[in-house]
Coordinates of C-alpha atoms in Angstrom, one line a residue:
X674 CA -62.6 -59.2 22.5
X675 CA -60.7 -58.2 18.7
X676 CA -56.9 -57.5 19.5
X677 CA -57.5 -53.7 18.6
X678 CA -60.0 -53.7 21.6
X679 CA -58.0 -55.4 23.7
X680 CA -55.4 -52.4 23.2
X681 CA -57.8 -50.3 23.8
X682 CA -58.5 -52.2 27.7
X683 CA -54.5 -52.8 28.1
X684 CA -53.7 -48.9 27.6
X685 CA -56.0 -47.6 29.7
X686 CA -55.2 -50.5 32.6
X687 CA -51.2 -50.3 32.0
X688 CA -50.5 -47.0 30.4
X689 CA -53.0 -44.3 30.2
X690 CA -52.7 -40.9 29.0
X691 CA -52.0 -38.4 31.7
X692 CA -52.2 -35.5 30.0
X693 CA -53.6 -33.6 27.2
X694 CA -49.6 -32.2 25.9
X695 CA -49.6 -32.5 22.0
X696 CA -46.7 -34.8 21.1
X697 CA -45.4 -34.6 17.4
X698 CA -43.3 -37.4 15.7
X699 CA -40.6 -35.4 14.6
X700 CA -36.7 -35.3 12.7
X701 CA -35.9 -38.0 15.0
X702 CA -39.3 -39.6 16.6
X703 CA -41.3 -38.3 19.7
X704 CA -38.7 -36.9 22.2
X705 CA -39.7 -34.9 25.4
X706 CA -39.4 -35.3 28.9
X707 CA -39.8 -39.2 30.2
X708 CA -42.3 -38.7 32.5
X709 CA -44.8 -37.8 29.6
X710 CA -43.8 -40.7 27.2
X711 CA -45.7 -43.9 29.0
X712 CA -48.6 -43.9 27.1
X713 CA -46.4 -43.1 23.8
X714 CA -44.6 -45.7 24.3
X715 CA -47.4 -48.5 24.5
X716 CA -48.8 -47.4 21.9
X717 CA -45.4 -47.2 19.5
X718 CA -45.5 -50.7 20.5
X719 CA -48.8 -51.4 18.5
X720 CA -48.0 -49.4 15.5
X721 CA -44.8 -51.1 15.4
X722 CA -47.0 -54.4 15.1
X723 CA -49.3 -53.1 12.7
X724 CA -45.3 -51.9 10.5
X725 CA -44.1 -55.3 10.9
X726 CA -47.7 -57.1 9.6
X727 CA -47.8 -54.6 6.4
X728 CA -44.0 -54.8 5.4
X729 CA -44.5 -58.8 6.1
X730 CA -40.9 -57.7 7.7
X731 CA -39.1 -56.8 11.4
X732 CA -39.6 -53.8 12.6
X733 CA -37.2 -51.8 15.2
X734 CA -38.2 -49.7 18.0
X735 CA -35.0 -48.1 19.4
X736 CA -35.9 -45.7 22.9
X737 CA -33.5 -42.9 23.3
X738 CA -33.1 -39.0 23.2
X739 CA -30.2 -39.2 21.5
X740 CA -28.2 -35.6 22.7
X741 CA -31.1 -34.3 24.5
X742 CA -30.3 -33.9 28.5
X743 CA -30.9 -36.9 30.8
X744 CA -34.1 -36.2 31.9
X745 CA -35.5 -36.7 28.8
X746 CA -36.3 -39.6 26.2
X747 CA -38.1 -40.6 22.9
X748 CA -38.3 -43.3 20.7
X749 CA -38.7 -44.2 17.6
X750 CA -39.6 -46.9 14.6
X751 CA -36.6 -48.3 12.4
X752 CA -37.9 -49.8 9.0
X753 CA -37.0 -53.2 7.5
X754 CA -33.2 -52.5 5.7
X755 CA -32.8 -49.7 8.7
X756 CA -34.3 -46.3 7.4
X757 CA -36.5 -44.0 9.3
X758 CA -40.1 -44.4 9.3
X759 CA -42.2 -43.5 6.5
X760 CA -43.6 -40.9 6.3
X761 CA -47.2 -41.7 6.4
X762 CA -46.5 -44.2 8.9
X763 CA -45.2 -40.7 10.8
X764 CA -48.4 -39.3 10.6
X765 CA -50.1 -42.5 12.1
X766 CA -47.7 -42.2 14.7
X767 CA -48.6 -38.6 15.7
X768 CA -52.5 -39.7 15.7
X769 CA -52.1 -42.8 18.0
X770 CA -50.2 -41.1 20.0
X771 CA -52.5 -38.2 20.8
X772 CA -55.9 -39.5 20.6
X773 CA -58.1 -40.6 23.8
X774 CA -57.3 -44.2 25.9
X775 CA -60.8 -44.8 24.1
X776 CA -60.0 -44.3 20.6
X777 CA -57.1 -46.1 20.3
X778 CA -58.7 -49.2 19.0
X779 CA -60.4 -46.9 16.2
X780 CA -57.0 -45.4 15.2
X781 CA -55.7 -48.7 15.1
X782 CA -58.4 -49.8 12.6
X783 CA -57.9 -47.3 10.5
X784 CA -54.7 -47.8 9.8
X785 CA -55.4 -51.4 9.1
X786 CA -58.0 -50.8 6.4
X787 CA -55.9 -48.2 4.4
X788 CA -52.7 -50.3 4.7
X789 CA -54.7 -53.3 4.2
X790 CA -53.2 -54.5 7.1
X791 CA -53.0 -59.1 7.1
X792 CA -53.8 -58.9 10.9
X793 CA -53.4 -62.6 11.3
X794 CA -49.4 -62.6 10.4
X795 CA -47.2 -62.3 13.7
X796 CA -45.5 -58.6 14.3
X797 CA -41.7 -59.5 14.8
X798 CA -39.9 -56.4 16.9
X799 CA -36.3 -55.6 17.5
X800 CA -36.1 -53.6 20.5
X801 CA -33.2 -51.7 22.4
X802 CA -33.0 -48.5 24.9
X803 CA -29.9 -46.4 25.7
X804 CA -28.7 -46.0 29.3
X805 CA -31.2 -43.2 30.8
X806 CA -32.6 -44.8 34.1
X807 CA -36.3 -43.7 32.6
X808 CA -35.4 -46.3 29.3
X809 CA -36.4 -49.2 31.7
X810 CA -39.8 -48.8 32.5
X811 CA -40.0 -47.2 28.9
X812 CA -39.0 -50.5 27.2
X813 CA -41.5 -52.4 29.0
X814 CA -44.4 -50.2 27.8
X815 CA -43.5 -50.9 24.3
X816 CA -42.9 -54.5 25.4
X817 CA -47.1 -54.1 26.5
X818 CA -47.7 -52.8 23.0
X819 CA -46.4 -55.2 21.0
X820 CA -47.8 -58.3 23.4
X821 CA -51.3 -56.2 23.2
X822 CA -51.5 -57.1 19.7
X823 CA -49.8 -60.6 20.0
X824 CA -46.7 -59.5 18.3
X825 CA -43.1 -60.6 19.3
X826 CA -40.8 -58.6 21.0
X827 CA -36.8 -59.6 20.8
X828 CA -35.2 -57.2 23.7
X829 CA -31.6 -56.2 22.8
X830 CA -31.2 -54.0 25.9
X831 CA -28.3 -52.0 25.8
X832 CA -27.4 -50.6 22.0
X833 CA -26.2 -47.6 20.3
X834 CA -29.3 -46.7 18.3
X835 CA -26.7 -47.5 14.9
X836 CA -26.7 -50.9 16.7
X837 CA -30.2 -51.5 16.3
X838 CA -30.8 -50.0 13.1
X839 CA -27.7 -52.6 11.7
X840 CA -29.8 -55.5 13.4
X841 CA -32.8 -54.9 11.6
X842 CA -31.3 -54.3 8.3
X843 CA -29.2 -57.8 8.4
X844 CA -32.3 -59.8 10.2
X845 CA -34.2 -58.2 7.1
X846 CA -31.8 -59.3 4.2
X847 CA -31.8 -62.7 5.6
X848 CA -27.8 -61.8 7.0
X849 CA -26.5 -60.8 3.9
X850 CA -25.4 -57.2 4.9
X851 CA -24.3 -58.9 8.2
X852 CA -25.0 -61.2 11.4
X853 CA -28.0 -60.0 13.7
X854 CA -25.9 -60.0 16.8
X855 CA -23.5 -57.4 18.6
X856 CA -21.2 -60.0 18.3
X857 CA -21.6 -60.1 14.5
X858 CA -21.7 -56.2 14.7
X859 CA -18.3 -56.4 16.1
X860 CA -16.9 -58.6 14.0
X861 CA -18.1 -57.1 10.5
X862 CA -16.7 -54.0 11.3
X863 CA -13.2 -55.1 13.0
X864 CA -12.5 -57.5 10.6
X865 CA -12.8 -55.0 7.8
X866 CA -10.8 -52.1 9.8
X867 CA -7.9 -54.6 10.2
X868 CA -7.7 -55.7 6.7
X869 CA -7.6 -51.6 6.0
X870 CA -4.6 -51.4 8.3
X871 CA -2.6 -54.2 6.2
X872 CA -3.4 -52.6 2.8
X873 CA -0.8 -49.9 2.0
X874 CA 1.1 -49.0 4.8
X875 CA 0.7 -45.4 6.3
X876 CA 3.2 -42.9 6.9
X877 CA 4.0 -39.9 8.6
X878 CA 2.9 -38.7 12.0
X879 CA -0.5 -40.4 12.3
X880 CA -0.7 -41.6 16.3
X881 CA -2.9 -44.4 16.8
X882 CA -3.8 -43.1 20.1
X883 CA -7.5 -41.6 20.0
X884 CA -9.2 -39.4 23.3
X885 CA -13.2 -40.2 23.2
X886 CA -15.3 -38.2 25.1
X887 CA -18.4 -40.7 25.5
X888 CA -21.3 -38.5 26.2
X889 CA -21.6 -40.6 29.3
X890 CA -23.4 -42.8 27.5
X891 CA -24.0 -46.3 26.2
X892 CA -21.2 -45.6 23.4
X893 CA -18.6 -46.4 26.2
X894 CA -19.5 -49.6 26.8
X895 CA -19.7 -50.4 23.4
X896 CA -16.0 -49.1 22.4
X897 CA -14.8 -51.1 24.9
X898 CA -16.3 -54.1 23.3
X899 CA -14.7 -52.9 20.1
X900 CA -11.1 -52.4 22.1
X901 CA -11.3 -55.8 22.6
X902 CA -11.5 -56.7 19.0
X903 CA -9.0 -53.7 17.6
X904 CA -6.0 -54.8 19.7
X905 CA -2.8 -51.8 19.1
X906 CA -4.5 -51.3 15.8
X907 CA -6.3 -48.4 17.4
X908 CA -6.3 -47.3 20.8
X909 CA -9.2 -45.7 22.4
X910 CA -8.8 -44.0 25.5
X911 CA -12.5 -43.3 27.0
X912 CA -13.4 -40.5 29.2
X913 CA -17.2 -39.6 30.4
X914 CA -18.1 -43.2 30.4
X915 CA -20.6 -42.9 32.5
X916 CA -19.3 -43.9 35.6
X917 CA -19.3 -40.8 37.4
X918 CA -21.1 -37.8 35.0
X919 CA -24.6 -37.2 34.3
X920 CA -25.4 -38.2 30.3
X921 CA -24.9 -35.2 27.3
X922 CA -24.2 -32.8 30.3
X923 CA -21.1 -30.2 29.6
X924 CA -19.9 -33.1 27.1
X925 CA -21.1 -35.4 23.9
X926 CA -21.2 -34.4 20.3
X927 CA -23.7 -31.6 20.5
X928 CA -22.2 -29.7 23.6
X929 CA -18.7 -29.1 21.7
X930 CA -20.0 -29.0 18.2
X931 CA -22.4 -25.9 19.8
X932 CA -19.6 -24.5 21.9
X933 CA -17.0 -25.3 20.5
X934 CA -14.9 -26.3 23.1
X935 CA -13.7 -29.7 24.6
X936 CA -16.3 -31.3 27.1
X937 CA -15.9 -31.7 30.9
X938 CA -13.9 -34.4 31.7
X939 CA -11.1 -34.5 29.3
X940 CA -7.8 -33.0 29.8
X941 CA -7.0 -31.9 26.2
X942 CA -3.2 -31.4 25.1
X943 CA -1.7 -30.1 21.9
X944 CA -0.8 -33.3 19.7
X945 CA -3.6 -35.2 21.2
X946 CA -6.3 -36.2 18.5
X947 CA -10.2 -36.2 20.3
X948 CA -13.5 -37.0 19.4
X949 CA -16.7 -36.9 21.1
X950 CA -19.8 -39.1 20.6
X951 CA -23.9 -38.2 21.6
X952 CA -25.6 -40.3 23.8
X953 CA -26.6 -42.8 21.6
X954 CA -23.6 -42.9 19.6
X955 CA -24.8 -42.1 16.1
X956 CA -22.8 -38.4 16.2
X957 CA -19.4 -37.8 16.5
X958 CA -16.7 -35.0 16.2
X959 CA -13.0 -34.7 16.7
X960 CA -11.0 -31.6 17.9
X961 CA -7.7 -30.9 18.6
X962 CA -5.7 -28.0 20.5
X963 CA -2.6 -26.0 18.7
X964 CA 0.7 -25.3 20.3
X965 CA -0.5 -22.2 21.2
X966 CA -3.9 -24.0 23.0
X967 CA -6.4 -23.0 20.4
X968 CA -9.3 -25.0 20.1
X969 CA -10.0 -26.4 16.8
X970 CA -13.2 -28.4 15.8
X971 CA -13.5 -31.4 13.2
X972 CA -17.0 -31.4 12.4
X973 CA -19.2 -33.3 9.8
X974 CA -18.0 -31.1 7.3
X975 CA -14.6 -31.8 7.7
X976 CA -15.6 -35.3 7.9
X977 CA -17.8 -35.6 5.0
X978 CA -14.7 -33.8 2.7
X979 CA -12.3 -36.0 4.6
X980 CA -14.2 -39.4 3.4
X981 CA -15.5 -38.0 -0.3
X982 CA -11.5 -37.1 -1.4
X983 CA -11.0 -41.0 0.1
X984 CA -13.7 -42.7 -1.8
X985 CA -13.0 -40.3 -5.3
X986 CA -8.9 -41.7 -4.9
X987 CA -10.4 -45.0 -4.6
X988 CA -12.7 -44.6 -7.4
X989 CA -10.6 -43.4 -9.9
X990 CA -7.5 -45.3 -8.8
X991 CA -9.7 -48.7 -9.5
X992 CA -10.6 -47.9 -13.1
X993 CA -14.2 -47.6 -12.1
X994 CA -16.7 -44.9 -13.4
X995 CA -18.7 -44.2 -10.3
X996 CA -21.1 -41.3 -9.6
X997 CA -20.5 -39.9 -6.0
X998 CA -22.1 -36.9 -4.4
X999 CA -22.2 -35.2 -1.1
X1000 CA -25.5 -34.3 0.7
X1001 CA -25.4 -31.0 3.1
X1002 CA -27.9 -29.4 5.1
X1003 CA -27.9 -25.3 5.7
X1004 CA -25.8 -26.0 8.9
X1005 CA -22.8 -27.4 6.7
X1006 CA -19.9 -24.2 6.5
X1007 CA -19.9 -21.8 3.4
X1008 CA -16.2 -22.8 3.1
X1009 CA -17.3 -26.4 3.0
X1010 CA -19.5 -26.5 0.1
X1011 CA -16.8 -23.9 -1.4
X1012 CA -14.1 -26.4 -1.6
X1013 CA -16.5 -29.5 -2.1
X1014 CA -18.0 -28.2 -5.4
X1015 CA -14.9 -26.0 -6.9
X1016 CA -11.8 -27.5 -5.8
X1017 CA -13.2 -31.4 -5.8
X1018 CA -15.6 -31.0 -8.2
X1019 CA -18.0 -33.3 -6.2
X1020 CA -22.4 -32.6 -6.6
X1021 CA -23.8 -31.1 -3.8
X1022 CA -27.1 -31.2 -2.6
X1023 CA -29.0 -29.6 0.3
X1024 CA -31.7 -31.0 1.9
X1025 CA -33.5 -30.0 5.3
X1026 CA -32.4 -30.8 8.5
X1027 CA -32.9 -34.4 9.6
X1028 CA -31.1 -38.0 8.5
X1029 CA -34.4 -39.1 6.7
X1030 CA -34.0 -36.6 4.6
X1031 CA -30.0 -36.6 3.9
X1032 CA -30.2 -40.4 3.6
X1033 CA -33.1 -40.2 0.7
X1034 CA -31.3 -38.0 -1.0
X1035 CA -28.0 -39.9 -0.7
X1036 CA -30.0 -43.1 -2.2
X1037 CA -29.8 -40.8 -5.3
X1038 CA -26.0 -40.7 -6.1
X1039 CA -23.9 -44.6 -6.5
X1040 CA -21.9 -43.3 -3.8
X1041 CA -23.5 -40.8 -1.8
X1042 CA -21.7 -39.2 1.2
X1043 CA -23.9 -37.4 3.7
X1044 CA -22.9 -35.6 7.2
X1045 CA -24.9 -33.3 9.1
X1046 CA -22.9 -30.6 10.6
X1047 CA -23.0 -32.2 13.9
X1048 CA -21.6 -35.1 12.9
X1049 CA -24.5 -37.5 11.9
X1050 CA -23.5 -39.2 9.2
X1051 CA -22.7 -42.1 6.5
X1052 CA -21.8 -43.4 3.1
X1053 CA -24.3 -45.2 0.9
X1054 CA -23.7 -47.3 -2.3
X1055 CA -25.8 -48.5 -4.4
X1056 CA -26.5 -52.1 -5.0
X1057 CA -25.3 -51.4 -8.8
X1058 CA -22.2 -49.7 -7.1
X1059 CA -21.4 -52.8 -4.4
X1060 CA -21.8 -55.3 -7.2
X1061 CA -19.3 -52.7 -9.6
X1062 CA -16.9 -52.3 -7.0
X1063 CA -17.5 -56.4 -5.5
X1064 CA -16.7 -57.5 -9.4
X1065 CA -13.8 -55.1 -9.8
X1066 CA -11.7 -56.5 -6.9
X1067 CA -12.4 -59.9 -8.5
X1068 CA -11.1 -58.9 -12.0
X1069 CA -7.9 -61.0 -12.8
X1070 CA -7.0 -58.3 -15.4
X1071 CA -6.1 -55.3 -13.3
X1072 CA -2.7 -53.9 -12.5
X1073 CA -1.7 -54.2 -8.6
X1074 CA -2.3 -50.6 -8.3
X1075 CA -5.7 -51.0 -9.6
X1076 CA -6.1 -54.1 -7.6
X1077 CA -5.4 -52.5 -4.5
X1078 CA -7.7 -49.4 -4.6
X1079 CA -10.4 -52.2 -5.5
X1080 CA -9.6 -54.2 -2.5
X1081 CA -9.3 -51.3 0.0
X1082 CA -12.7 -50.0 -1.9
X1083 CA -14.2 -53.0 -0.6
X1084 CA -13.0 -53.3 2.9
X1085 CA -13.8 -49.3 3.4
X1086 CA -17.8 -50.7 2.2
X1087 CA -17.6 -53.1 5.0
X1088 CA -16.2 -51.1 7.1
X1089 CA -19.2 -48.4 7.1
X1090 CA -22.7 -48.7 9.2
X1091 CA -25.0 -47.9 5.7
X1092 CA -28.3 -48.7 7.6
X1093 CA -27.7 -44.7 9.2
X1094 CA -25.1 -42.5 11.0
X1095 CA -22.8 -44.6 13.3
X1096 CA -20.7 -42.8 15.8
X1097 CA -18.4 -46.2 15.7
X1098 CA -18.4 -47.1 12.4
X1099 CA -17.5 -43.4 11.0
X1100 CA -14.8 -43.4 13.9
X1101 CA -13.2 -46.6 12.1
X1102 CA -13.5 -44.6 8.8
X1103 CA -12.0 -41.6 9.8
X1104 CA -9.0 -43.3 11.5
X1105 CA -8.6 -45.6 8.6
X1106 CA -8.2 -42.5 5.8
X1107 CA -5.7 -40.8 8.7
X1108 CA -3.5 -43.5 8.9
X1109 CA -3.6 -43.8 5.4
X1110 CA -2.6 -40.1 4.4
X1111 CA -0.1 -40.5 7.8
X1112 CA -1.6 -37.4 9.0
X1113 CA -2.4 -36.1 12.3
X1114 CA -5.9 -33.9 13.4
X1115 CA -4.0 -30.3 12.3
X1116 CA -2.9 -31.8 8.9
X1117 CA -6.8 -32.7 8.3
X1118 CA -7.9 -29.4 9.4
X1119 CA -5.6 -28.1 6.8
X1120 CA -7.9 -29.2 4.0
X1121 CA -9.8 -25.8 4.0
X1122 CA -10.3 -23.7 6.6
X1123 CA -14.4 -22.9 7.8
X1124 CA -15.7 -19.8 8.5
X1125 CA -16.1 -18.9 12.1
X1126 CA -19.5 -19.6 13.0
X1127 CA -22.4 -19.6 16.4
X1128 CA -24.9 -21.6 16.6
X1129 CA -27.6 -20.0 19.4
X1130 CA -30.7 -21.5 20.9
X1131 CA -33.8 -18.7 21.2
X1132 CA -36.5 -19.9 23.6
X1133 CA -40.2 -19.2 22.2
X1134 CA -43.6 -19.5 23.0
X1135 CA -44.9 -21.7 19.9
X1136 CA -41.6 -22.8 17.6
X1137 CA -44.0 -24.1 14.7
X1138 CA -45.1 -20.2 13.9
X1139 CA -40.9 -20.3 12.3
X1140 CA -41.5 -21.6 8.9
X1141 CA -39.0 -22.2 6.4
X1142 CA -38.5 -22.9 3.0
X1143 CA -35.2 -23.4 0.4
X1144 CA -34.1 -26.4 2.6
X1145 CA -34.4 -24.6 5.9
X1146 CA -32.6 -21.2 4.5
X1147 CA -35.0 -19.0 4.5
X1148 CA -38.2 -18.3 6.3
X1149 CA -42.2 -17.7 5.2
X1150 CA -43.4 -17.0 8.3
X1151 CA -43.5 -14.6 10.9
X1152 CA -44.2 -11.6 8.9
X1153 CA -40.6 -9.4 9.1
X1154 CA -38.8 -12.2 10.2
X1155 CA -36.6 -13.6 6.7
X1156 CA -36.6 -9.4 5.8
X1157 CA -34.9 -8.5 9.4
X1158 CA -32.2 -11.3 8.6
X1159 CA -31.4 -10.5 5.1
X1160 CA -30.8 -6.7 6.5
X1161 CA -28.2 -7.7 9.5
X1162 CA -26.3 -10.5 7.3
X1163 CA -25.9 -7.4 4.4
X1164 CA -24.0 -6.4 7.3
X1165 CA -21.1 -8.7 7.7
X1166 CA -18.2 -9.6 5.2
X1167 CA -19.0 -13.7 4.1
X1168 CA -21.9 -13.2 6.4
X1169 CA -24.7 -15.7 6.6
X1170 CA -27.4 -16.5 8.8
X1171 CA -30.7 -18.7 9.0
X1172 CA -33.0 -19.6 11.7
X1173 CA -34.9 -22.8 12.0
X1174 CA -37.9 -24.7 14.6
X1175 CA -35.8 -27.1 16.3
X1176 CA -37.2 -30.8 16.0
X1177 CA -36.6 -31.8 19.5
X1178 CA -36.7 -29.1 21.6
X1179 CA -38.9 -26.2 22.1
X1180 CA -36.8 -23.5 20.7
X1181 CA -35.5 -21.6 17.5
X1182 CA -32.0 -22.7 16.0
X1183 CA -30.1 -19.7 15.1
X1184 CA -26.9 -20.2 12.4
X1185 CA -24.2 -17.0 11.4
X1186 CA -21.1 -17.2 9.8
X1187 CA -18.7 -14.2 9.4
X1188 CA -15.2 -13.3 8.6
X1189 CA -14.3 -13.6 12.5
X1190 CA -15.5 -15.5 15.5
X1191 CA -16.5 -12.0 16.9
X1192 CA -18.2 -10.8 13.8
X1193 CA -20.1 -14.8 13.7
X1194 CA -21.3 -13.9 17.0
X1195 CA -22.3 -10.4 16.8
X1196 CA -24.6 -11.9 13.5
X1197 CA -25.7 -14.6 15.4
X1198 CA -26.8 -12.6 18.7
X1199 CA -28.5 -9.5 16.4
X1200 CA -30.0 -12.4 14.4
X1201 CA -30.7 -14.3 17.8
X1202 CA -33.2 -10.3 19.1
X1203 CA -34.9 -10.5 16.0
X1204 CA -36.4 -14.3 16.4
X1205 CA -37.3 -13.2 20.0
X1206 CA -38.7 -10.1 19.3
X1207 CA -40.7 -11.2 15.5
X1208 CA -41.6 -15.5 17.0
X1209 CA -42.6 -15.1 20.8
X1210 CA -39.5 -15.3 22.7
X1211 CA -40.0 -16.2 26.6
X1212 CA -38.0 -15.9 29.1
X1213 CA -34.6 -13.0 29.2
X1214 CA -33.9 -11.6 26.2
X1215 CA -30.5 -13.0 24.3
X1216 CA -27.6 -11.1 25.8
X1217 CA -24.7 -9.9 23.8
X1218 CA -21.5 -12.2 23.3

């Protein structure tokens, strides 16, 4: 029996497919309700055999569903230096995991043949899961996968999915961006954030007292394996860690980005400084209340501007000549981009929805900043850049002030999770740039102010007959759809609205902006009746704000 027909005899034994549902690999994998994913799972397990055999390189397999509700989960395939998957490997993906019990083994040959695929090399996998109870018996399907096709499978357990895409990168570059342990995760990123703390002291009315709403998920654990290492450098207070709430429900990154208020579970004040993280800890946003208990939201926006002004201060300050940009999808505010391009004078570029496609675009710049609006997010530089910036902190010829941008240049590098968006990592960023400028969450939020905007969910039928185009803006398809929009935003002073297919869930993303939060909401609601009535909307209709 070949190893592709052995597959073929352990899928249908171990993990057959139950059902004939259509799964996509999507923005961020496959990611639907557990109970459907067995099968999906095994056979991620052999594709990510067949990924490691062709890039002659370990491959990661990281099962979670990220902000999605407990009940369901996803996984999905981490390349060598820590990217998403490629895209034609995407497509493979989709095929293997829809075809019959009986033609896996055909699939699979397939894919060896175009990829020219050295069979006889040993698939090395780097494997983690977050802390949904189906992640278990998940983990072991892929675990059947990889063994089906005699690969290796290295269980982390417990990670934040930036965990495991930073494992794979430094196992990759032989543990020259870093040690393939938690441990060494740990360490890399304390050790820079303390340095950071010693190089120019900050002033003002910076508190290092941080509120973190966990999600109820495997972030709190983690943080308080980083506590350990921060000391009174940073104190993180951790609510919804999981010991009591259910995971991404009434809390976590997505709930208060969406509804913009704080989550369930953490008595906010005025004066405290709060942030929230998903449930696999590669989102985060902070918020704050006013003296007169107004909610306020710090959102990947704010953080993107927050860390470009940094790195452009550190830039210039060090004598080097540096190209940085900023990447933004539609979701990012119109006074964002605003302030970004006319009052920084930074290069934008939007991209569609999803990290793969921010973090490609990112690659482009020597620094590139990118943030979703939700709060995914990073920094990338370029090898050319960390050798530039490396060889200017060595340069005997520089004045102290110079020196010292060049030295906190390099820390900040060391301090960030490049492999993808890393709730942790961008927490240590943030606070490092507000202790710097001594300023507390209201003095960040004073940067420039965002329009009010809603983001709505409509529930439809088929969410694939929404097509866009213009980097998600604007819609081809249904008929009326784009022309009905255009009509209602003409509508509304600073008015702006765009609909997308959501990549996880089986709904249509609706986005207004407006002058006022009543105005935003009034767009977003009329804008919310049109999807339903022109794209197939099920269930009640949208009622009004």
């Amino acid at each position: 029996m070949t190893s592709t027909q052995r597959a073929d005899a352990v899928g249908m034994e171990k993990h057959p497919r139950k059902q004939d549902k259509i799964i996509a690999y999507g923005t961020a994998g496959f990611r639907t309700k557990a109970e459907d994913l067995d099968h999906v799972m095994y056979r991620m397990g052999l594709l990510a055999v067949l990924a490691s055999q062709a890039r002659k390189a370990t491959i990661g397999v990281m099962i979670t569903a990220s902000h999605n509700p407990e009940e369901d989960n996803g996984v999905k395939l981490v390349e060598p230096f820590g990217e998403m998957m490629q895209p034609a490997w995407e497509k493979y993906a989709t095929q293997l995991a829809n075809v019959t019990d009986k033609g896996i083994s055909s699939i699979l040959a397939s894919i060896i043949e175009t990829e020219k695929i050295d069979t006889s090399l040993t698939g090395k996998i780097y494997m983690a899961k977050d802390t949904r109870p189906s992640s278990v018996s998940l983990a072991q399907a892929v675990q059947d996968g990889v063994e089906a096709l005699g690969g290796q499978c290295k269980d982390y357990g417990l990670l934040t999915t930036p965990q495991l895409h930073y494992m794979v990168c430094c196992t990759n570059t032989q543990e020259a961006y870093g040690v393939a342990s938690e441990d060494g995760y740990y360490d890399k990123l304390t050790t820079a954030f303390l340095k950071l703390q010693t190089q120019g002291d900050g002033q003002g009315k910076y508190c290092r007292q941080l509120y973190l709403d966990a999600a109820n998920g495997v972030g709190a654990p983690k943080v308080s394996l980083l506590q350990s290492r921060l000391g009174d450098s940073l104190q993180v207070h951790i609510t919804n860690d999981g010991s009591q709430g259910k995971l991404n429900y009434r809390c976590g990154a997505d709930y208060v980005k969406v509804q913009q208020c704080a989550p369930d579970g953490l008595k906010i004040e005025p004066g405290m400084r709060c942030a929230s993280f998903d449930g696999d800890a590669d989102r985060i946003v902070y918020y704050y209340l006013d003296q007169q208990q107004c909610f306020h939201l710090l959102d990947g926006d704010k953080i993107a501007i927050l860390v470009a002004g940094y790195l452009q201060e550190l830039v210039k300050g060090s004598g080097l000549s540096l190209n940085l940009g900023l990447v933004q999808t539609a979701y990012a505010n119109g006074s964002s981009t605003h302030f970004i391009t006319d009052i920084m004078k930074v290069p934008v570029a939007c991209v569609p929805t999803g990290v793969k496609h921010l973090h490609h675009r990112a690659q482009e710049f020597d620094i590139g900043v990118y943030f979703e609006a939700n709060g995914h997010g990073t920094v990338l530089f370029s090898p050319t850049a960390q050798e530039a910036v490396r060889k200017q902190s060595g340069n005997a010829s520089l004045s102290a002030e110079q020196k010292e941008h060049a030295d906190t240049l390099v820390n900040t590098m060391d301090v960030i999770n490049q492999t993808v968006g890393d709730a942790i990592s961008d927490m240590l960023l943030v606070e490092t740039i507000l202790a710097k400028r001594g300023w507390t969450a209201a003095d960040w939020d004073t940067v420039y102010t965002d329009l009010p905007n809603r983001q709505i969910k409509i529930k439809v039928q088929d969410r694939t007959v929404v097509q866009t185009t213009d980097a998600e803006r604007r819609t081809t398809s249904p008929a009326g759809l784009q022309e009905a929009i255009d009509q209602l935003v003409s509508g509304y002073s600073s008015g702006r609205s765009f609909v997308r297919p959501s990549g996880t869930e089986d709904v249509v993303r609706v986005y207004a902006e407006a002058d006022s939060q009543a105005k935003a909401d009034e767009l977003a609601y009329k804008v919310g009746l049109a999807v339903y009535d022109k794209a197939g909307g099920v269930g009640d209709r949208p009622s009004a704000p």
